[in-house]
Structure formats: structure tokens, C-alpha cells
Amino acid sequence: MPFFYPNRINDFWRIMGIAVYGDRQHLIDPATETFRLDDIRRMLKDLHIAMWDTAAKVRRLRENASDKHLDIVEAVDLQSLLVRMPDCTEIATTGQKAAEVIATLTSSAVPQMGHFVETDFAGRKIRHWRMPSTSRAYPMSITSKAAYYSDMLHTIGLI
């Protein structure tokens, strides 16, 4: 899938299916066990959710997807992204590494999981949310992870 979280082993789209629709399979085609990209894009558009990586350039220190073996060579240009989204006041990061990158860019603290910190950045107030990793390697059940995402989406008024 030419989009974010294409790996079927990562539970991001299952978590979003639970959080938004109450169904972990909602964004998955049962016949092929692939993600329904059109449904995903429609959901994101309907909820006004934009997605982007926190790193522009990375170096993998080992041949796996673990954040602890990921060197951020260049962070995203967050200010340029936000210029294109003048109504954006909430940023949610998935996992510790992404939360640390955004905290550094915004000169703010790293939020506790499931919580946010408020900061002034790029001429506006931003709430930065830290969400649990959606990797199956992260030791938390998918329903517990989905509860964090659902709570955040409810709090900010998207669902």
C-alpha cells in the first residue's frame, strides 16, 4: 500500500477501525486481508486528519523497524507543514521516538502517553499528543491502544 502504515503486522489501521467505527476489521478487505486505501483516505478526509512522518531523513542502525535502532538524520520541517494547515492545532505522535522529535521541534516537554502538552509554535497554540506505538512489539493489547486513540479523538472533537 503506497501510504502510511502499509505493513499488515502494524496495527495502526486496525486501531483506527476500532476507535472510529468500533470494528478492527473496518478498514481491511476480508477477501485479500489488505487495507482498504480508499476507505482510509475517506476517513482521514472526513475527520480532517493529516498524516506525515516526523523525520525527513533517517538512518537505520539495524535491519528492523525498531525506533531504538533508528537515527533521525533530519527532522520534518514542521513549521512549513503547519503553514499549509492554518487550522491545525493538534498533533498526535505514535510512539516515543516521534514524540521526542516533535517535543524537540516545539521546545516543549514530551507528553505522557495518552496526554498532551500545550505549546506555542509557528504563531499558534498547539496541543501535542503522545499516543502508544501501534507496533505489535509494543506490550499493550490492541483494545487498550484503541482506547487511547478513541479518547484523544473524542477529546479533540473529531468523533
Short mmCIF file of N, CA and C in Angstrom, two decimals:
data_model
loop_
_atom_site.label_atom_id
_atom_site.label_comp_id
_atom_site.label_asym_id
_atom_site.label_seq_id
_atom_site.Cartn_x
_atom_site.Cartn_y
_atom_site.Cartn_z
N MET A 1 0.86 -1.18 0.00
CA MET A 1 0.00 0.00 0.00
C MET A 1 0.90 1.23 0.00
N PRO A 2 0.73 2.11 -0.96
CA PRO A 2 1.57 3.31 -1.04
C PRO A 2 1.05 4.42 -0.11
N PHE A 3 1.10 4.16 1.19
CA PHE A 3 0.55 5.11 2.14
C PHE A 3 1.18 4.83 3.50
N PHE A 4 0.73 5.51 4.52
CA PHE A 4 1.26 5.33 5.87
C PHE A 4 0.80 4.00 6.46
N TYR A 5 1.68 3.38 7.20
CA TYR A 5 1.43 2.10 7.88
C TYR A 5 0.94 1.01 6.92
N PRO A 6 1.72 0.73 5.87
CA PRO A 6 1.29 -0.30 4.91
C PRO A 6 1.51 -1.73 5.39
N ASN A 7 2.34 -1.91 6.41
CA ASN A 7 2.68 -3.24 6.89
C ASN A 7 1.51 -3.85 7.66
N ARG A 8 1.04 -5.00 7.21
CA ARG A 8 -0.10 -5.65 7.86
C ARG A 8 0.17 -6.04 9.30
N ILE A 9 1.44 -6.14 9.67
CA ILE A 9 1.77 -6.52 11.05
C ILE A 9 1.60 -5.33 12.00
N ASN A 10 1.67 -4.11 11.48
CA ASN A 10 1.42 -2.94 12.31
C ASN A 10 -0.09 -2.76 12.46
N ASP A 11 -0.54 -2.45 13.65
CA ASP A 11 -1.98 -2.39 13.94
C ASP A 11 -2.60 -1.01 13.82
N PHE A 12 -1.92 -0.03 13.24
CA PHE A 12 -2.47 1.33 13.21
C PHE A 12 -3.88 1.38 12.61
N TRP A 13 -4.08 0.79 11.44
CA TRP A 13 -5.39 0.89 10.79
C TRP A 13 -6.45 0.05 11.51
N ARG A 14 -6.05 -1.01 12.17
CA ARG A 14 -7.00 -1.78 12.99
C ARG A 14 -7.41 -0.94 14.21
N ILE A 15 -6.43 -0.26 14.80
CA ILE A 15 -6.71 0.61 15.95
C ILE A 15 -7.65 1.73 15.53
N MET A 16 -7.41 2.33 14.39
CA MET A 16 -8.30 3.40 13.91
C MET A 16 -9.69 2.84 13.60
N GLY A 17 -9.75 1.62 13.09
CA GLY A 17 -11.05 0.98 12.85
C GLY A 17 -11.84 0.83 14.14
N ILE A 18 -11.16 0.42 15.20
CA ILE A 18 -11.83 0.29 16.50
C ILE A 18 -12.21 1.66 17.04
N ALA A 19 -11.28 2.60 17.02
CA ALA A 19 -11.51 3.93 17.61
C ALA A 19 -12.62 4.68 16.91
N VAL A 20 -12.68 4.60 15.60
CA VAL A 20 -13.64 5.40 14.84
C VAL A 20 -14.94 4.64 14.58
N TYR A 21 -14.84 3.36 14.25
CA TYR A 21 -16.02 2.59 13.82
C TYR A 21 -16.42 1.47 14.78
N GLY A 22 -15.61 1.21 15.80
CA GLY A 22 -15.90 0.11 16.71
C GLY A 22 -15.65 -1.25 16.11
N ASP A 23 -14.83 -1.31 15.04
CA ASP A 23 -14.61 -2.56 14.32
C ASP A 23 -13.17 -2.61 13.82
N ARG A 24 -12.38 -3.50 14.37
CA ARG A 24 -10.97 -3.59 13.99
C ARG A 24 -10.77 -3.99 12.53
N GLN A 25 -11.76 -4.61 11.91
CA GLN A 25 -11.65 -5.04 10.51
C GLN A 25 -12.24 -4.03 9.52
N HIS A 26 -12.76 -2.91 10.02
CA HIS A 26 -13.49 -1.97 9.17
C HIS A 26 -12.66 -1.46 7.99
N LEU A 27 -11.37 -1.29 8.16
CA LEU A 27 -10.52 -0.73 7.11
C LEU A 27 -9.71 -1.82 6.40
N ILE A 28 -10.15 -3.06 6.55
CA ILE A 28 -9.44 -4.20 5.96
C ILE A 28 -10.39 -4.96 5.03
N ASP A 29 -9.91 -5.30 3.85
CA ASP A 29 -10.66 -6.12 2.90
C ASP A 29 -10.54 -7.57 3.35
N PRO A 30 -11.64 -8.20 3.78
CA PRO A 30 -11.54 -9.56 4.31
C PRO A 30 -11.11 -10.59 3.26
N ALA A 31 -11.41 -10.34 2.00
CA ALA A 31 -11.07 -11.31 0.96
C ALA A 31 -9.57 -11.38 0.72
N THR A 32 -8.91 -10.23 0.80
CA THR A 32 -7.47 -10.19 0.49
C THR A 32 -6.60 -9.91 1.71
N GLU A 33 -7.24 -9.58 2.84
CA GLU A 33 -6.51 -9.20 4.06
C GLU A 33 -5.57 -8.01 3.81
N THR A 34 -6.01 -7.10 2.93
CA THR A 34 -5.24 -5.88 2.67
C THR A 34 -6.05 -4.69 3.18
N PHE A 35 -5.36 -3.58 3.35
CA PHE A 35 -6.03 -2.38 3.83
C PHE A 35 -6.84 -1.74 2.70
N ARG A 36 -7.98 -1.19 3.05
CA ARG A 36 -8.85 -0.51 2.09
C ARG A 36 -8.41 0.95 1.99
N LEU A 37 -7.50 1.21 1.08
CA LEU A 37 -6.90 2.54 0.97
C LEU A 37 -7.94 3.62 0.69
N ASP A 38 -8.90 3.36 -0.17
CA ASP A 38 -9.94 4.37 -0.45
C ASP A 38 -10.74 4.69 0.81
N ASP A 39 -11.09 3.68 1.59
CA ASP A 39 -11.82 3.92 2.84
C ASP A 39 -10.97 4.67 3.85
N ILE A 40 -9.69 4.33 3.91
CA ILE A 40 -8.77 5.02 4.82
C ILE A 40 -8.68 6.49 4.45
N ARG A 41 -8.46 6.76 3.17
CA ARG A 41 -8.36 8.17 2.74
C ARG A 41 -9.66 8.93 3.00
N ARG A 42 -10.79 8.28 2.76
CA ARG A 42 -12.08 8.93 3.00
C ARG A 42 -12.25 9.25 4.49
N MET A 43 -11.90 8.30 5.35
CA MET A 43 -12.00 8.52 6.80
C MET A 43 -11.12 9.69 7.22
N LEU A 44 -9.88 9.70 6.75
CA LEU A 44 -8.96 10.78 7.12
C LEU A 44 -9.49 12.13 6.63
N LYS A 45 -10.00 12.16 5.41
CA LYS A 45 -10.54 13.41 4.87
C LYS A 45 -11.77 13.85 5.67
N ASP A 46 -12.68 12.92 5.94
CA ASP A 46 -13.90 13.26 6.68
C ASP A 46 -13.59 13.77 8.08
N LEU A 47 -12.55 13.21 8.71
CA LEU A 47 -12.21 13.61 10.07
C LEU A 47 -11.19 14.75 10.12
N HIS A 48 -10.75 15.19 8.95
CA HIS A 48 -9.75 16.27 8.86
C HIS A 48 -8.45 15.88 9.54
N ILE A 49 -7.99 14.67 9.25
CA ILE A 49 -6.74 14.17 9.80
C ILE A 49 -5.70 14.16 8.69
N ALA A 50 -4.59 14.84 8.93
CA ALA A 50 -3.45 14.80 8.01
C ALA A 50 -2.38 13.91 8.63
N MET A 51 -1.61 13.26 7.79
CA MET A 51 -0.55 12.38 8.30
C MET A 51 0.78 12.77 7.66
N TRP A 52 1.84 12.68 8.47
CA TRP A 52 3.17 12.94 7.96
C TRP A 52 4.17 12.30 8.90
N ASP A 53 5.35 12.03 8.39
CA ASP A 53 6.42 11.48 9.22
C ASP A 53 7.09 12.59 10.01
N THR A 54 7.63 12.26 11.17
CA THR A 54 8.36 13.25 11.97
C THR A 54 9.80 13.38 11.51
N ALA A 55 10.25 12.49 10.68
CA ALA A 55 11.62 12.53 10.17
C ALA A 55 11.61 12.67 8.66
N ALA A 56 12.47 13.55 8.15
CA ALA A 56 12.64 13.69 6.71
C ALA A 56 13.71 12.73 6.20
N LYS A 57 14.73 12.49 7.03
CA LYS A 57 15.80 11.56 6.68
C LYS A 57 16.15 10.73 7.91
N VAL A 58 16.25 9.43 7.70
CA VAL A 58 16.61 8.53 8.80
C VAL A 58 17.72 7.59 8.37
N ARG A 59 18.38 7.04 9.36
CA ARG A 59 19.37 6.00 9.12
C ARG A 59 19.02 4.85 10.06
N ARG A 60 18.80 3.70 9.47
CA ARG A 60 18.52 2.51 10.27
C ARG A 60 19.85 1.93 10.73
N LEU A 61 19.99 1.78 12.03
CA LEU A 61 21.22 1.25 12.60
C LEU A 61 21.25 -0.27 12.58
N ARG A 62 20.08 -0.87 12.46
CA ARG A 62 19.92 -2.32 12.29
C ARG A 62 18.81 -2.55 11.28
N GLU A 63 18.74 -3.73 10.76
CA GLU A 63 17.74 -4.05 9.73
C GLU A 63 16.40 -4.45 10.34
N ASN A 64 15.83 -3.53 11.12
CA ASN A 64 14.48 -3.77 11.63
C ASN A 64 13.78 -2.43 11.82
N ALA A 65 12.54 -2.47 12.22
CA ALA A 65 11.74 -1.25 12.31
C ALA A 65 11.73 -0.63 13.69
N SER A 66 12.52 -1.15 14.60
CA SER A 66 12.52 -0.64 15.97
C SER A 66 13.03 0.80 16.03
N ASP A 67 12.29 1.64 16.75
CA ASP A 67 12.70 3.03 16.92
C ASP A 67 14.05 3.15 17.62
N LYS A 68 14.36 2.22 18.50
CA LYS A 68 15.62 2.34 19.23
C LYS A 68 16.83 2.15 18.31
N HIS A 69 16.61 1.60 17.13
CA HIS A 69 17.68 1.43 16.15
C HIS A 69 17.50 2.38 14.97
N LEU A 70 16.86 3.51 15.22
CA LEU A 70 16.58 4.50 14.18
C LEU A 70 17.26 5.81 14.55
N ASP A 71 18.11 6.29 13.67
CA ASP A 71 18.79 7.57 13.88
C ASP A 71 18.09 8.62 13.01
N ILE A 72 17.54 9.65 13.65
CA ILE A 72 16.89 10.73 12.91
C ILE A 72 18.00 11.66 12.40
N VAL A 73 18.24 11.63 11.11
CA VAL A 73 19.27 12.47 10.49
C VAL A 73 18.74 13.88 10.29
N GLU A 74 17.48 13.97 9.87
CA GLU A 74 16.84 15.27 9.65
C GLU A 74 15.36 15.18 10.03
N ALA A 75 14.94 16.05 10.92
CA ALA A 75 13.53 16.09 11.32
C ALA A 75 12.70 16.77 10.24
N VAL A 76 11.42 16.54 10.29
CA VAL A 76 10.49 17.19 9.38
C VAL A 76 10.53 18.70 9.60
N ASP A 77 10.25 19.45 8.55
CA ASP A 77 10.13 20.91 8.67
C ASP A 77 8.69 21.19 9.13
N LEU A 78 8.49 21.12 10.42
CA LEU A 78 7.16 21.24 11.00
C LEU A 78 6.52 22.58 10.70
N GLN A 79 7.29 23.64 10.76
CA GLN A 79 6.73 24.97 10.50
C GLN A 79 6.18 25.06 9.08
N SER A 80 6.90 24.53 8.10
CA SER A 80 6.41 24.55 6.71
C SER A 80 5.13 23.73 6.56
N LEU A 81 5.06 22.61 7.26
CA LEU A 81 3.84 21.80 7.21
C LEU A 81 2.66 22.57 7.78
N LEU A 82 2.87 23.21 8.91
CA LEU A 82 1.77 23.91 9.57
C LEU A 82 1.32 25.15 8.80
N VAL A 83 2.21 25.76 8.04
CA VAL A 83 1.82 26.90 7.20
C VAL A 83 0.73 26.46 6.22
N ARG A 84 0.84 25.23 5.74
CA ARG A 84 -0.14 24.71 4.77
C ARG A 84 -1.43 24.25 5.44
N MET A 85 -1.44 24.22 6.78
CA MET A 85 -2.62 23.77 7.53
C MET A 85 -2.93 24.81 8.61
N PRO A 86 -3.46 25.95 8.22
CA PRO A 86 -3.65 27.04 9.18
C PRO A 86 -4.60 26.72 10.33
N ASP A 87 -5.46 25.74 10.17
CA ASP A 87 -6.42 25.40 11.22
C ASP A 87 -5.92 24.28 12.14
N CYS A 88 -4.74 23.76 11.88
CA CYS A 88 -4.21 22.65 12.68
C CYS A 88 -3.78 23.15 14.05
N THR A 89 -4.36 22.57 15.08
CA THR A 89 -4.00 22.92 16.46
C THR A 89 -3.66 21.68 17.30
N GLU A 90 -3.74 20.51 16.70
CA GLU A 90 -3.48 19.26 17.41
C GLU A 90 -2.49 18.43 16.60
N ILE A 91 -1.48 17.90 17.27
CA ILE A 91 -0.53 16.98 16.65
C ILE A 91 -0.49 15.74 17.53
N ALA A 92 -0.69 14.59 16.91
CA ALA A 92 -0.60 13.32 17.64
C ALA A 92 0.58 12.54 17.09
N THR A 93 1.42 12.07 17.99
CA THR A 93 2.56 11.26 17.59
C THR A 93 2.36 9.84 18.08
N THR A 94 2.80 8.91 17.27
CA THR A 94 2.67 7.49 17.58
C THR A 94 4.01 6.97 18.06
N GLY A 95 4.12 6.75 19.35
CA GLY A 95 5.34 6.20 19.91
C GLY A 95 6.28 7.24 20.50
N GLN A 96 7.25 6.76 21.25
CA GLN A 96 8.19 7.59 21.99
C GLN A 96 9.10 8.42 21.08
N LYS A 97 9.69 7.80 20.07
CA LYS A 97 10.66 8.49 19.20
C LYS A 97 9.99 9.68 18.51
N ALA A 98 8.83 9.48 17.93
CA ALA A 98 8.12 10.57 17.25
C ALA A 98 7.76 11.67 18.24
N ALA A 99 7.35 11.30 19.44
CA ALA A 99 7.01 12.29 20.47
C ALA A 99 8.23 13.12 20.83
N GLU A 100 9.38 12.48 20.93
CA GLU A 100 10.61 13.21 21.25
C GLU A 100 10.98 14.19 20.14
N VAL A 101 10.80 13.78 18.89
CA VAL A 101 11.12 14.66 17.76
C VAL A 101 10.25 15.91 17.80
N ILE A 102 8.94 15.75 17.96
CA ILE A 102 8.04 16.91 17.98
C ILE A 102 8.30 17.76 19.21
N ALA A 103 8.56 17.16 20.34
CA ALA A 103 8.88 17.93 21.55
C ALA A 103 10.13 18.78 21.33
N THR A 104 11.13 18.22 20.69
CA THR A 104 12.35 18.98 20.40
C THR A 104 12.05 20.13 19.44
N LEU A 105 11.31 19.86 18.38
CA LEU A 105 10.99 20.90 17.40
C LEU A 105 10.18 22.04 18.00
N THR A 106 9.31 21.72 18.95
CA THR A 106 8.43 22.74 19.54
C THR A 106 8.96 23.27 20.87
N SER A 107 10.14 22.82 21.25
CA SER A 107 10.75 23.23 22.53
C SER A 107 9.79 23.01 23.70
N SER A 108 9.21 21.84 23.72
CA SER A 108 8.25 21.50 24.78
C SER A 108 8.63 20.16 25.40
N ALA A 109 7.91 19.80 26.43
CA ALA A 109 8.14 18.51 27.08
C ALA A 109 7.52 17.39 26.25
N VAL A 110 8.03 16.19 26.45
CA VAL A 110 7.42 15.01 25.84
C VAL A 110 6.18 14.66 26.67
N PRO A 111 5.02 14.58 26.03
CA PRO A 111 3.81 14.25 26.80
C PRO A 111 3.85 12.82 27.34
N GLN A 112 3.11 12.61 28.41
CA GLN A 112 2.90 11.24 28.88
C GLN A 112 1.96 10.56 27.90
N MET A 113 2.05 9.25 27.81
CA MET A 113 1.21 8.53 26.86
C MET A 113 -0.27 8.79 27.13
N GLY A 114 -1.00 9.12 26.06
CA GLY A 114 -2.42 9.40 26.16
C GLY A 114 -2.75 10.81 26.59
N HIS A 115 -1.73 11.62 26.78
CA HIS A 115 -1.91 13.00 27.22
C HIS A 115 -1.28 13.96 26.21
N PHE A 116 -1.47 15.24 26.45
CA PHE A 116 -0.89 16.25 25.58
C PHE A 116 -0.16 17.29 26.40
N VAL A 117 0.70 18.03 25.72
CA VAL A 117 1.30 19.24 26.27
C VAL A 117 0.92 20.37 25.32
N GLU A 118 0.70 21.54 25.89
CA GLU A 118 0.40 22.71 25.06
C GLU A 118 1.68 23.50 24.85
N THR A 119 1.82 24.01 23.64
CA THR A 119 2.99 24.81 23.32
C THR A 119 2.60 25.87 22.29
N ASP A 120 3.38 26.92 22.23
CA ASP A 120 3.23 27.92 21.18
C ASP A 120 4.25 27.60 20.11
N PHE A 121 3.79 27.43 18.88
CA PHE A 121 4.70 27.11 17.79
C PHE A 121 4.12 27.64 16.49
N ALA A 122 4.97 28.23 15.68
CA ALA A 122 4.57 28.74 14.36
C ALA A 122 3.38 29.69 14.46
N GLY A 123 3.38 30.50 15.52
CA GLY A 123 2.35 31.52 15.66
C GLY A 123 1.00 31.03 16.15
N ARG A 124 0.96 29.85 16.72
CA ARG A 124 -0.32 29.35 17.24
C ARG A 124 -0.10 28.42 18.42
N LYS A 125 -1.18 28.21 19.14
CA LYS A 125 -1.15 27.22 20.23
C LYS A 125 -1.35 25.84 19.61
N ILE A 126 -0.50 24.93 20.03
CA ILE A 126 -0.56 23.55 19.54
C ILE A 126 -0.65 22.64 20.75
N ARG A 127 -1.49 21.62 20.63
CA ARG A 127 -1.50 20.55 21.63
C ARG A 127 -0.83 19.34 20.98
N HIS A 128 0.21 18.87 21.62
CA HIS A 128 0.95 17.70 21.13
C HIS A 128 0.57 16.50 21.99
N TRP A 129 -0.04 15.52 21.35
CA TRP A 129 -0.48 14.29 22.00
C TRP A 129 0.53 13.17 21.75
N ARG A 130 0.82 12.40 22.77
CA ARG A 130 1.65 11.21 22.60
C ARG A 130 0.77 9.98 22.73
N MET A 131 0.72 9.21 21.67
CA MET A 131 -0.10 8.01 21.63
C MET A 131 0.79 6.78 21.71
N PRO A 132 0.22 5.63 22.10
CA PRO A 132 1.05 4.43 22.16
C PRO A 132 1.48 3.97 20.77
N SER A 133 2.59 3.30 20.73
CA SER A 133 3.06 2.69 19.49
C SER A 133 2.00 1.71 19.00
N THR A 134 1.86 1.63 17.69
CA THR A 134 0.91 0.69 17.10
C THR A 134 1.59 -0.61 16.67
N SER A 135 2.87 -0.70 16.95
CA SER A 135 3.61 -1.93 16.66
C SER A 135 3.12 -3.05 17.57
N ARG A 136 3.03 -4.24 17.03
CA ARG A 136 2.64 -5.39 17.86
C ARG A 136 3.73 -5.73 18.87
N ALA A 137 4.94 -5.24 18.64
CA ALA A 137 6.02 -5.48 19.59
C ALA A 137 5.82 -4.67 20.87
N TYR A 138 5.01 -3.61 20.80
CA TYR A 138 4.76 -2.79 21.98
C TYR A 138 3.79 -3.55 22.89
N PRO A 139 4.16 -3.78 24.15
CA PRO A 139 3.39 -4.68 25.02
C PRO A 139 2.10 -4.07 25.58
N MET A 140 1.11 -3.94 24.74
CA MET A 140 -0.21 -3.45 25.16
C MET A 140 -1.22 -4.05 24.19
N SER A 141 -2.38 -4.41 24.68
CA SER A 141 -3.39 -5.02 23.81
C SER A 141 -3.90 -3.99 22.81
N ILE A 142 -4.38 -4.50 21.69
CA ILE A 142 -4.92 -3.61 20.66
C ILE A 142 -6.13 -2.83 21.18
N THR A 143 -6.95 -3.44 22.02
CA THR A 143 -8.11 -2.72 22.55
C THR A 143 -7.69 -1.60 23.50
N SER A 144 -6.63 -1.82 24.26
CA SER A 144 -6.12 -0.76 25.13
C SER A 144 -5.54 0.39 24.32
N LYS A 145 -4.79 0.04 23.27
CA LYS A 145 -4.25 1.08 22.39
C LYS A 145 -5.38 1.87 21.75
N ALA A 146 -6.39 1.16 21.25
CA ALA A 146 -7.52 1.83 20.60
C ALA A 146 -8.25 2.76 21.56
N ALA A 147 -8.31 2.40 22.83
CA ALA A 147 -8.97 3.27 23.83
C ALA A 147 -8.23 4.60 23.94
N TYR A 148 -6.91 4.58 23.90
CA TYR A 148 -6.14 5.83 23.92
C TYR A 148 -6.49 6.70 22.71
N TYR A 149 -6.53 6.07 21.53
CA TYR A 149 -6.82 6.83 20.31
C TYR A 149 -8.25 7.35 20.32
N SER A 150 -9.18 6.53 20.75
CA SER A 150 -10.58 6.94 20.83
C SER A 150 -10.75 8.11 21.79
N ASP A 151 -10.12 8.03 22.96
CA ASP A 151 -10.20 9.12 23.94
C ASP A 151 -9.67 10.43 23.35
N MET A 152 -8.53 10.35 22.66
CA MET A 152 -7.96 11.55 22.05
C MET A 152 -8.91 12.12 20.99
N LEU A 153 -9.39 11.27 20.11
CA LEU A 153 -10.27 11.74 19.03
C LEU A 153 -11.56 12.34 19.59
N HIS A 154 -12.09 11.77 20.67
CA HIS A 154 -13.27 12.35 21.33
C HIS A 154 -12.93 13.70 21.96
N THR A 155 -11.81 13.76 22.67
CA THR A 155 -11.42 14.99 23.36
C THR A 155 -11.26 16.15 22.40
N ILE A 156 -10.69 15.89 21.23
CA ILE A 156 -10.47 16.99 20.29
C ILE A 156 -11.68 17.22 19.37
N GLY A 157 -12.71 16.38 19.54
CA GLY A 157 -13.96 16.61 18.83
C GLY A 157 -14.03 16.07 17.42
N LEU A 158 -13.19 15.10 17.09
CA LEU A 158 -13.24 14.54 15.74
C LEU A 158 -14.23 13.39 15.62
N ILE A 159 -14.52 12.73 16.75
CA ILE A 159 -15.55 11.68 16.72
C ILE A 159 -16.45 11.88 17.92
#
